[in-house]
Short mmCIF file of C-alpha atoms in Angstrom, two decimals:
data_model
loop_
_atom_site.label_atom_id
_atom_site.label_comp_id
_atom_site.label_asym_id
_atom_site.label_seq_id
_atom_site.Cartn_x
_atom_site.Cartn_y
_atom_site.Cartn_z
CA UNK A 158 0.00 0.00 0.00
CA UNK A 159 1.47 3.33 -1.05
CA UNK A 160 0.25 6.34 0.86
CA UNK A 161 0.69 9.85 -0.45
CA UNK A 162 1.16 12.71 1.92
CA UNK A 163 1.73 16.22 0.64
CA UNK A 164 4.72 18.38 1.41
CA UNK A 165 4.15 20.01 4.80
CA UNK A 166 2.40 23.28 3.92
CA UNK A 167 3.67 26.74 4.64
CA UNK A 168 0.55 27.25 6.74
CA UNK A 169 2.42 25.54 9.56
CA UNK A 170 4.54 28.67 9.79
CA UNK A 171 1.34 30.68 10.19
CA UNK A 172 -0.97 32.87 8.16
CA UNK A 173 0.25 35.85 6.21
CA UNK A 174 -0.92 38.11 9.01
CA UNK A 175 1.06 36.13 11.52
CA UNK A 176 4.06 36.18 9.20
CA UNK A 177 3.79 39.96 8.90
CA UNK A 178 3.61 40.28 12.69
CA UNK A 179 6.66 38.08 13.19
CA UNK A 180 8.62 40.00 10.57
CA UNK A 181 7.59 43.32 12.09
CA UNK A 182 8.95 42.20 15.46
CA UNK A 183 12.17 40.85 13.96
CA UNK A 184 12.94 43.88 11.81
CA UNK A 185 12.00 46.30 14.57
CA UNK A 186 14.59 44.56 16.71
CA UNK A 187 17.16 44.66 13.90
CA UNK A 188 16.49 48.36 13.35
CA UNK A 189 16.98 49.14 17.03
CA UNK A 190 20.19 47.10 16.95
CA UNK A 191 21.45 49.03 13.92
CA UNK A 192 20.60 52.35 15.59
CA UNK A 193 22.51 51.32 18.69
CA UNK A 194 25.58 50.26 16.69
CA UNK A 195 25.54 53.57 14.83
CA UNK A 196 25.99 55.45 18.11
CA UNK A 197 29.62 54.32 18.18
CA UNK A 198 32.22 56.63 16.58
CA UNK A 199 33.03 56.05 12.94
CA UNK A 200 35.69 53.34 13.19
CA UNK A 201 39.29 53.98 12.18
CA UNK A 202 39.86 50.80 10.22
CA UNK A 203 41.90 49.56 7.31
CA UNK A 204 38.78 49.72 5.17
CA UNK A 205 36.88 52.64 3.72
CA UNK A 206 34.48 54.25 6.27
CA UNK A 207 36.04 57.71 6.06
CA UNK A 208 36.51 57.48 2.29
CA UNK A 209 32.83 56.55 1.95
CA UNK A 210 31.81 59.56 4.02
CA UNK A 211 34.02 62.04 2.16
CA UNK A 212 33.16 60.83 -1.33
CA UNK A 213 29.44 60.69 -0.54
CA UNK A 214 29.69 64.30 0.60
CA UNK A 215 31.46 65.17 -2.64
CA UNK A 216 28.65 63.62 -4.68
CA UNK A 217 26.04 65.39 -2.52
CA UNK A 218 27.62 68.83 -2.78
CA UNK A 219 28.56 68.62 -6.45
CA UNK A 220 25.41 66.87 -7.63
CA UNK A 221 27.65 64.78 -9.89
CA UNK A 222 27.71 60.99 -9.48
CA UNK A 223 30.90 60.91 -11.58
CA UNK A 224 32.83 63.19 -9.22
CA UNK A 225 34.75 60.27 -7.67
CA UNK A 226 36.94 57.54 -9.10
CA UNK A 227 34.65 54.81 -7.78
CA UNK A 228 31.60 53.17 -9.42
CA UNK A 229 29.08 55.97 -10.00
CA UNK A 230 26.13 54.55 -8.03
CA UNK A 231 28.08 53.54 -4.92
CA UNK A 232 27.60 56.77 -3.01
CA UNK A 233 24.24 57.92 -4.38
CA UNK A 234 21.94 56.74 -1.53
CA UNK A 235 24.18 58.21 1.17
CA UNK A 236 24.66 61.38 -0.87
CA UNK A 237 20.88 61.77 -1.09
CA UNK A 238 20.66 61.49 2.70
CA UNK A 239 23.33 64.18 3.07
CA UNK A 240 21.46 66.39 0.62
CA UNK A 241 18.12 65.92 2.40
CA UNK A 242 19.69 66.62 5.80
CA UNK A 243 21.70 69.54 4.39
CA UNK A 244 25.01 68.06 5.54
CA UNK A 245 27.82 69.54 3.46
CA UNK A 246 31.03 69.10 5.48
CA UNK A 247 32.93 66.34 7.23
CA UNK A 248 32.00 66.24 10.90
CA UNK A 249 30.08 64.36 13.59
CA UNK A 250 26.78 64.58 11.72
CA UNK A 251 28.22 63.20 8.50
CA UNK A 252 30.05 60.47 10.42
CA UNK A 253 26.87 59.44 12.24
CA UNK A 254 24.76 59.30 9.08
CA UNK A 255 27.47 57.28 7.31
CA UNK A 256 27.65 54.81 10.16
CA UNK A 257 23.85 54.61 10.50
CA UNK A 258 23.37 54.00 6.78
CA UNK A 259 25.98 51.25 6.90
CA UNK A 260 24.53 49.48 9.94
CA UNK A 261 21.04 49.68 8.44
CA UNK A 262 22.26 48.14 5.19
CA UNK A 263 24.16 45.35 6.93
CA UNK A 264 21.72 44.55 9.73
CA UNK A 265 18.34 45.37 8.19
CA UNK A 266 18.29 45.75 4.40
CA UNK A 267 20.61 42.84 3.57
CA UNK A 268 18.67 40.33 5.73
CA UNK A 269 15.37 41.68 4.35
CA UNK A 270 16.35 41.20 0.71
CA UNK A 271 17.77 37.76 1.51
CA UNK A 272 14.45 36.87 3.13
CA UNK A 273 12.60 37.96 -0.01
CA UNK A 274 14.95 35.91 -2.22
CA UNK A 275 14.54 32.74 -0.17
CA UNK A 276 10.78 33.24 0.20
CA UNK A 277 10.45 33.62 -3.54
CA UNK A 278 12.73 30.74 -4.51
CA UNK A 279 11.96 28.25 -1.72
CA UNK A 280 9.15 29.06 0.73
CA UNK A 281 8.20 31.13 3.78
CA UNK A 282 9.34 28.48 6.22
CA UNK A 283 12.86 28.32 4.84
CA UNK A 284 12.98 32.12 4.50
CA UNK A 285 12.16 32.62 8.17
CA UNK A 286 14.76 30.06 9.23
CA UNK A 287 17.41 31.67 7.01
CA UNK A 288 16.55 35.06 8.50
CA UNK A 289 16.97 33.66 12.01
CA UNK A 290 20.22 32.07 10.89
CA UNK A 291 21.57 35.41 9.67
CA UNK A 292 20.55 37.04 12.95
CA UNK A 293 22.44 34.36 14.86
CA UNK A 294 25.45 35.04 12.62
CA UNK A 295 25.23 38.73 13.44
CA UNK A 296 25.07 37.93 17.17
CA UNK A 297 28.14 35.69 16.91
CA UNK A 298 30.05 37.97 14.53
CA UNK A 299 29.93 35.38 11.73
CA UNK A 300 29.86 36.51 8.11
CA UNK A 301 30.57 40.12 9.04
CA UNK A 302 33.96 40.35 7.32
CA UNK A 303 32.96 43.30 5.14
CA UNK A 304 31.32 45.25 7.96
CA UNK A 305 33.95 44.58 10.62
CA UNK A 306 36.86 45.52 8.37
CA UNK A 307 35.16 48.65 7.08
CA UNK A 308 34.50 47.47 3.53
CA UNK A 309 30.94 48.71 3.84
CA UNK A 310 30.40 49.22 0.12
CA UNK A 311 29.98 45.46 -0.31
CA UNK A 312 27.07 45.35 2.12
CA UNK A 313 25.62 48.27 0.15
CA UNK A 314 25.76 46.12 -3.00
CA UNK A 315 24.74 42.63 -1.86
CA UNK A 316 21.03 43.51 -1.42
CA UNK A 317 20.90 44.49 -5.11
CA UNK A 318 22.36 41.08 -5.97
CA UNK A 319 19.58 39.34 -4.06
CA UNK A 320 17.01 41.49 -5.86
CA UNK A 321 18.57 40.65 -9.24
CA UNK A 322 18.47 36.92 -8.47
CA UNK A 323 14.86 37.17 -7.32
CA UNK A 324 13.81 38.83 -10.57
CA UNK A 325 15.85 36.31 -12.61
CA UNK A 326 14.07 33.47 -10.79
CA UNK A 327 10.69 34.94 -11.65
CA UNK A 328 11.80 35.40 -15.26
CA UNK A 329 12.47 31.67 -15.56
CA UNK A 330 9.11 30.67 -14.08
CA UNK A 331 6.99 33.20 -16.01
CA UNK A 332 4.95 31.56 -18.78
CA UNK A 333 3.63 34.72 -20.44
CA UNK A 334 6.19 35.91 -22.96
CA UNK A 335 5.47 39.63 -22.59
CA UNK A 336 5.78 39.49 -18.81
CA UNK A 337 8.89 37.32 -19.13
CA UNK A 338 10.57 39.94 -21.30
CA UNK A 339 9.64 42.66 -18.82
CA UNK A 340 11.17 40.62 -16.03
CA UNK A 341 14.27 39.97 -18.15
CA UNK A 342 14.61 43.72 -18.65
CA UNK A 343 14.23 44.19 -14.90
CA UNK A 344 16.93 41.59 -14.34
CA UNK A 345 19.26 43.47 -16.67
CA UNK A 346 18.56 46.72 -14.86
CA UNK A 347 19.25 45.09 -11.46
CA UNK A 348 22.50 43.55 -12.75
CA UNK A 349 23.48 46.98 -14.07
CA UNK A 350 22.82 48.54 -10.67
CA UNK A 351 25.03 45.92 -9.04
CA UNK A 352 27.83 46.56 -11.54
CA UNK A 353 27.64 50.32 -11.10
CA UNK A 354 28.05 49.80 -7.35
CA UNK A 355 30.87 47.25 -7.48
CA UNK A 356 32.42 46.03 -10.72
CA UNK A 357 33.52 42.53 -9.66
CA UNK A 358 30.25 41.74 -7.89
CA UNK A 359 28.49 42.93 -11.03
CA UNK A 360 30.50 40.45 -13.07
CA UNK A 361 29.60 37.64 -10.66
CA UNK A 362 25.90 38.54 -10.82
CA UNK A 363 25.96 38.68 -14.62
CA UNK A 364 27.64 35.27 -14.65
CA UNK A 365 24.96 33.78 -12.40
CA UNK A 366 22.15 35.13 -14.59
CA UNK A 367 23.91 33.89 -17.75
CA UNK A 368 24.31 30.36 -16.36
CA UNK A 369 20.68 30.28 -15.22
CA UNK A 370 19.21 31.56 -18.50
CA UNK A 371 21.41 29.33 -20.66
CA UNK A 372 20.47 26.26 -18.61
CA UNK A 373 16.78 27.01 -19.18
CA UNK A 374 17.36 27.94 -22.84
CA UNK A 375 16.12 31.49 -22.26
CA UNK A 376 18.45 32.90 -24.89
CA UNK A 377 16.27 35.81 -26.01
CA UNK A 378 15.74 36.81 -22.40
CA UNK A 379 19.49 36.59 -21.82
CA UNK A 380 20.16 38.84 -24.82
CA UNK A 381 17.64 41.38 -23.52
CA UNK A 382 19.09 41.22 -20.02
CA UNK A 383 22.62 41.63 -21.35
CA UNK A 384 21.59 44.53 -23.58
CA UNK A 385 20.02 46.43 -20.68
CA UNK A 386 23.06 45.77 -18.53
CA UNK A 387 25.38 46.90 -21.33
CA UNK A 388 23.42 50.14 -21.79
CA UNK A 389 23.78 50.86 -18.09
CA UNK A 390 27.49 50.02 -18.20
CA UNK A 391 27.92 52.46 -21.09
CA UNK A 392 27.20 55.26 -18.63
CA UNK A 393 30.80 54.83 -17.46
CA UNK A 394 31.87 56.80 -20.52
CA UNK A 395 30.72 59.94 -18.70
CA UNK A 396 33.33 59.44 -15.99
CA UNK A 397 36.22 61.90 -15.83
CA UNK A 398 39.46 61.15 -17.65
CA UNK A 399 41.18 60.78 -14.30
CA UNK A 400 38.59 58.22 -13.14
CA UNK A 401 38.91 56.29 -16.41
CA UNK A 402 42.70 56.22 -16.07
CA UNK A 403 42.29 55.01 -12.49
CA UNK A 404 39.96 52.19 -13.59
CA UNK A 405 42.41 51.11 -16.28
CA UNK A 406 45.31 51.23 -13.83
CA UNK A 407 43.30 49.39 -11.20
CA UNK A 408 42.31 46.81 -13.80
CA UNK A 409 45.97 46.25 -14.66
CA UNK A 410 46.74 45.79 -10.98
CA UNK A 411 43.88 43.26 -10.67
CA UNK A 412 45.18 41.34 -13.70
CA UNK A 413 48.57 41.09 -12.05
CA UNK A 414 46.84 39.39 -9.12
CA UNK A 415 45.75 36.60 -11.47
CA UNK A 416 49.20 35.06 -11.44
CA UNK A 417 49.14 31.46 -10.32
CA UNK A 418 50.91 30.76 -7.06
CA UNK A 419 51.88 27.67 -5.11
CA UNK A 420 48.75 25.71 -4.28
CA UNK A 421 49.92 24.11 -0.98
CA UNK A 422 50.53 27.49 0.62
CA UNK A 423 47.07 28.73 -0.32
CA UNK A 424 45.45 25.52 0.90
CA UNK A 425 46.98 26.04 4.32
CA UNK A 426 45.80 29.64 4.28
CA UNK A 427 42.26 28.54 3.40
CA UNK A 428 41.88 25.74 5.93
CA UNK A 429 43.15 27.97 8.73
CA UNK A 430 40.77 30.84 7.91
CA UNK A 431 37.28 30.33 9.44
CA UNK A 432 35.69 32.80 7.00
CA UNK A 433 36.79 30.66 4.06
CA UNK A 434 35.72 27.39 5.69
CA UNK A 435 32.21 28.52 6.67
CA UNK A 436 30.61 27.96 3.24
CA UNK A 437 32.46 24.66 2.91
CA UNK A 438 30.76 23.38 6.05
CA UNK A 439 27.37 24.56 4.84
CA UNK A 440 27.85 22.94 1.44
CA UNK A 441 28.77 19.64 3.14
CA UNK A 442 25.62 19.80 5.27
CA UNK A 443 23.44 20.60 2.24
CA UNK A 444 25.12 17.85 0.18
CA UNK A 445 24.65 15.16 2.83
CA UNK A 446 21.00 16.07 3.33
CA UNK A 447 20.41 16.23 -0.42
CA UNK A 448 21.83 12.71 -0.67
CA UNK A 449 19.12 11.59 1.74
CA UNK A 450 16.16 13.66 0.55
CA UNK A 451 16.87 14.16 -3.18
CA UNK A 452 14.94 17.40 -2.83
CA UNK A 453 15.51 19.71 -5.83
CA UNK A 454 17.14 22.97 -4.71
CA UNK A 455 14.55 25.56 -5.89
CA UNK A 456 12.29 25.29 -8.93
CA UNK A 457 14.41 27.54 -11.17
CA UNK A 458 17.83 26.50 -9.88
CA UNK A 459 18.88 30.13 -9.36
CA UNK A 460 20.55 29.38 -6.03
CA UNK A 461 22.45 26.48 -7.57
CA UNK A 462 23.59 28.72 -10.44
CA UNK A 463 24.76 31.24 -7.84
CA UNK A 464 26.69 28.55 -6.00
CA UNK A 465 28.36 27.39 -9.22
CA UNK A 466 29.56 30.86 -10.26
CA UNK A 467 30.49 32.02 -6.77
CA UNK A 468 32.05 28.63 -6.06
CA UNK A 469 34.37 29.09 -9.03
CA UNK A 470 35.27 32.50 -7.67
CA UNK A 471 35.81 31.05 -4.22
CA UNK A 472 38.07 28.29 -5.57
CA UNK A 473 40.27 30.90 -7.24
CA UNK A 474 41.93 31.27 -3.84
CA UNK A 475 43.54 27.88 -4.37
CA UNK A 476 45.50 28.98 -7.43
CA UNK A 477 45.72 32.79 -7.51
CA UNK A 478 48.19 34.90 -5.61
CA UNK A 479 45.41 37.13 -4.28
CA UNK A 480 42.35 36.14 -2.30
CA UNK A 481 40.41 39.24 -3.35
CA UNK A 482 38.20 37.52 -5.92
CA UNK A 483 37.53 34.64 -3.55
CA UNK A 484 36.71 37.02 -0.72
CA UNK A 485 34.11 38.87 -2.78
CA UNK A 486 32.56 35.54 -3.79
CA UNK A 487 32.61 34.63 -0.10
CA UNK A 488 30.71 37.77 0.94
CA UNK A 489 27.74 36.77 -1.25
CA UNK A 490 28.09 33.00 -1.36
CA UNK A 491 27.87 32.46 2.39
CA UNK A 492 24.23 33.58 2.34
CA UNK A 493 23.38 31.47 -0.71
CA UNK A 494 24.77 28.25 0.74
CA UNK A 495 23.03 29.01 4.05
CA UNK A 496 19.73 29.15 2.16
CA UNK A 497 20.43 25.86 0.36
CA UNK A 498 21.48 24.15 3.61
CA UNK A 499 18.32 25.36 5.37
CA UNK A 500 16.16 24.16 2.49
CA UNK A 501 17.64 20.68 2.69
CA UNK A 502 17.21 20.62 6.47
CA UNK A 503 13.55 21.65 6.15
CA UNK A 504 12.88 19.10 3.43
CA UNK A 505 14.63 16.38 5.44
CA UNK A 506 12.52 17.15 8.53
CA UNK A 507 9.40 17.23 6.36
CA UNK A 508 10.35 13.81 5.03
CA UNK A 509 10.81 12.40 8.53
CA UNK A 510 7.43 13.78 9.65
CA UNK A 511 5.77 12.41 6.53
CA UNK A 512 7.32 8.99 7.10
CA UNK A 513 6.18 9.01 10.73
CA UNK A 514 2.61 9.92 9.78
CA UNK A 515 2.55 7.23 7.13
CA UNK A 516 3.80 4.73 9.69
CA UNK A 517 1.00 5.71 12.06
CA UNK A 518 -1.57 5.24 9.30
CA UNK A 519 -0.05 1.91 8.25
CA UNK A 520 -0.21 0.55 11.78
CA UNK A 521 -3.77 1.74 12.24
CA UNK A 522 -3.30 3.37 15.62
CA UNK A 523 -6.86 4.72 15.48
CA UNK A 524 -9.67 2.25 16.09
CA UNK A 525 -12.14 4.16 13.91
CA UNK A 526 -9.68 4.56 11.04
CA UNK A 527 -8.81 8.16 11.80
CA UNK A 528 -5.82 9.69 13.55
#
């Protein structure tokens, strides 16, 4: 006798109203946490907090997004805040707003966009568990490499990556051609926004979308997405000659980092660095559980595509003299593999519950034929 029992429904997490209430509580707490962290002085670190503040002020006062040598959209949101608050000079006010914007992006906006990505690609149950997982990481200081070391611009960019992947996922699942093309255009715009915030992360995001669309034979959608992204990238031609020369020089420096180095030395560096080993542990967990459950990781495979592209970037640390490309892949990939691991855990638990219920039915524990 073969009994069929459906996948445990999302209703077990609660109604939409209950979900909204839970999220309101969680994000209120995260907002308060971010506000508290922002009370600390702007840290003097090896990263870029003070550079971010000064260049955002330059964009705000000049009204020119091309007034710095960095990607043109990187400082726009903070510059808008400075403009609204009429902050025009470096000082305590500018430092506080810079720090507050950064804590809000890292502790509130990034988890929120990750929640939306996982909810869209998996389900509400997994999304809530991933959100709680990220909060536990924040409490333990895990996965905060960019924030702790002052490389705040990466936490500014990662939410746009999650948005781009969410739209790409919906593009794959959309049956109506007109709507699918609109979503593909939206994907291209989101990828362009990522690239105009951080060039390398933009390249990673474009690679993920390309792998996903090619796998599903969405070639026309890929061409449209790439065209929109290319149009947005063409805006770089409006940068100053000095900024263009800096990009070319910086690109040459990055190419020099592509030299292959001794693998054993890098392996030792990797296995002794917890930040590098974190996604490895999560991938192992997800792989073991997948071996048991055979549960497909998302209907579109967007998270798998992300793991493939970011995994290649992560593995570059084994052979390249610089860990920069691997580190950027790490910043994004740690959240993706967390989502996949949580999905496999949820599906495994669902399978155990299903098996237990089937066993109860098989044994007929109810005298009247009902549980």
